[in-house]
Amino acid sequence: MTGVRGAPPGGWTIYVVRFLTYSTWGVLYPFFTVWLLDQKLLSAADCGLVTGAAVLANRLGSLAFVRVLPPGSERRSVVGSQLAMAAAAAVMCAMALLSVRSLAGWVLVAAAFGLAGSLATLAQLTLIVHQFGPEETRRAFSYENVALNAAGGLAPFVSALAYTATGRLYVLAPIGFAVVAGLLATRLAPGRAPVVETPAAAPGPASAGPRGMLTLLGVNFLTHVTYAQFYGVFAVYASPSLGARDVGLLFAFASVAIVALQSLVTRWARGAGEPALIVAGNLALGTGTALLVAPEGGMALMLLAVVAVSVGEMLYGPVYQTLAVAVAGGRTSLAVGSLTFVWGLAESLAVAVGLWLVGAGLGALTFLAGAGAAVAVVVIVAVLHRRFSAMAITAEAAPAARRAAGTTS
């Protein structure tokens, strides 16, 4: 793999679009439940259901689009998804102004907003893979991680400003991001249409095929159980000890660290094998998660924990995506959709259980369990080292296969 140097082959537009489309989601989500409660149209429990419908559709919806996303239509899908998100936001605002109290209606529109965001993610990741040569997939996903974390750091801040300034019209905040993203997406090069030639079989043992994909999805699930502890549970657990301001600073620091260091980490890791990077990434992530148990230790300890969590994400994220694309035989949307679905499932379950444990006064247990999940990944990679090595061989051999396939089906 080459180092992270210069502009991507297709330019930076796809990464700006990725930043904007994630911001379309991220500018609404932080205060969406609070805004729903402000409208006094639904009970607190029903407001939670509406938000939950949006989150689950956003996290788990991409797999549903794998077989209905025609190869070569990714650019149109990005534009259409942004139009759909803008329309859903406008409908929700109209429902609030008209005092619509239908729970089913709110759930349906909120889920449509989340599902459109999921389609945008699937289409963009497919385009990102095709923007690079197959041997540079890890580099491609490293840039994507920077765009994602830049949006993840900025969008909540913009969301807070929008909520404070607009009140009842807050739900319109995503429309600006969606419109700009849609306009920029029209400038993207279209995805490649499939070629009729049958791709050459990748070398290596059979474990690099379906069994390898299942194994990869399993470790991806466990890793994101760990990942969810910081991004989904920590704020509730640590706020009484640190205060909301310091917790917010830690999240901002994590985003800034990834934006600033992802390229350096990718360059440093370019000579390392994928199994070694999975082990290193999960050890860092697990160590940081274990340190999150003790927010009363102060900001210095928590900053150390966040550095470890961020380094872990910078290592394992591009590797999982690279291996998934290779093991899926060049079927990029299947690889991305499966990986995103499993990630969302793990995150949803881990956050639900973790928040329940925090509410029951057992918050430390969720972080220790999360750290244990990362250790389990290390053990799995060590025991199944030959299988992961076969996936890495498949990734190295992917250029010939993907040049023949050129398909996202």
PDB file of C-alpha atoms in Angstrom, residues 19 55 142 159 167 209 212 315 373:
ATOM      1  CA  PHE A  19     -18.441  15.248   5.280  1.00  0.00           C
ATOM      2  CA  VAL A  55     -31.126   5.655  14.492  1.00  0.00           C
ATOM      3  CA  SER A 142      -8.267   6.423   5.783  1.00  0.00           C
ATOM      4  CA  SER A 159     -26.583  21.348  16.101  1.00  0.00           C
ATOM      5  CA  GLY A 167     -36.392  26.608  18.459  1.00  0.00           C
ATOM      6  CA  GLY A 209     -13.996 -16.634   0.881  1.00  0.00           C
ATOM      7  CA  GLY A 212     -13.410 -15.501   5.899  1.00  0.00           C
ATOM      8  CA  LEU A 315      -5.816   1.344  12.801  1.00  0.00           C
ATOM      9  CA  ALA A 373     -14.693  -7.797  23.562  1.00  0.00           C
TER      10      ALA A 373
END
